[in-house]
Amino acid sequence: MDADWEVAAGRNNQGDRVVPPLPVASVAADEHRRDALCALLAGHPSVVIQRAVSEVAALRDDVATGAPGALLLDAGAGSDDTTFYCAQLRRFIPTAGIIIVGIVAPYDGLADLVSAGATAFLMREATASATVATIHRVASGEYFLPAELTSSLFTQLVRERTALSAALEESVVLTSREREITALLGEGLSNKEIAARLRIAIHTVKSHVHNILEKLSLRSRLEVVALARAARGRP
């Protein structure tokens, strides 16, 4: 049976109300995992579990009632099913960030998940704090790739598209600024952090990221992260 979950916003030590909670839909492959995700997040007032369901199709109504900023999708169903569900979520709620949780490295199908619309991944042992931080980043339009998955994703991307391997060796196709931003993406910096580091406007960073994707024939910021880390020879 599907369940609705909600955690009220709390207050800080001074009695002031904290930042309004962030709506999140949690989706799991089975009832046990669904409940485990809700329990993991229950003590964090900055996150509201808007809905917790066992069937992805049950989230169709969320489009009408107020789409969540982030969606948690359990990877336990297996890579093929998870990719299918991820693509469904991207169609149902296109504005939400999709976080694939419960990943164990190495994990086949990462490239397929990125293509299906995944914007972040969390390892099975991820703490509640790490999960909450990722939810906030994804809901703000950012992406997240754990270091443990860099090698797996890069290998799968190269296997899929030999052009990516060529791009790694011939990065002269990028301008010096684009290479600089690519390296910062590999460090896991957000657009805001990159803008602050380089002392440029956020919209300028976004424009550069768009150009990087176009020039390297990549489809996702996560692919740029994998490329940058592989170029530096580190996870």
Short mmCIF file of C-alpha atoms in Angstrom, two decimals, residues 9 23-24 35 38 78 97 111 113 117 121 128-129 143 150 176 204 207 210-211:
data_model
loop_
_atom_site.label_atom_id
_atom_site.label_comp_id
_atom_site.label_asym_id
_atom_site.label_seq_id
_atom_site.Cartn_x
_atom_site.Cartn_y
_atom_site.Cartn_z
CA ALA A 9 9.55 22.27 9.43
CA PRO A 23 9.20 18.84 -1.15
CA VAL A 24 10.60 15.47 -2.15
CA ASP A 35 9.99 2.80 4.40
CA CYS A 38 11.51 7.66 4.82
CA GLY A 78 17.94 -3.86 -11.15
CA GLY A 97 15.87 16.22 -10.19
CA ALA A 111 25.35 5.67 -18.65
CA LEU A 113 20.51 6.06 -16.29
CA GLY A 117 17.37 11.56 -16.98
CA PHE A 121 23.56 9.08 -7.58
CA ALA A 128 21.16 10.80 6.07
CA SER A 129 23.16 14.06 6.01
CA TYR A 143 24.15 17.32 -10.35
CA THR A 150 33.51 7.94 -11.82
CA SER A 176 40.98 27.79 -22.12
CA THR A 204 28.12 32.96 -17.98
CA SER A 207 26.59 29.30 -21.09
CA HIS A 210 26.19 24.39 -22.50
CA ASN A 211 29.03 24.97 -24.98
#
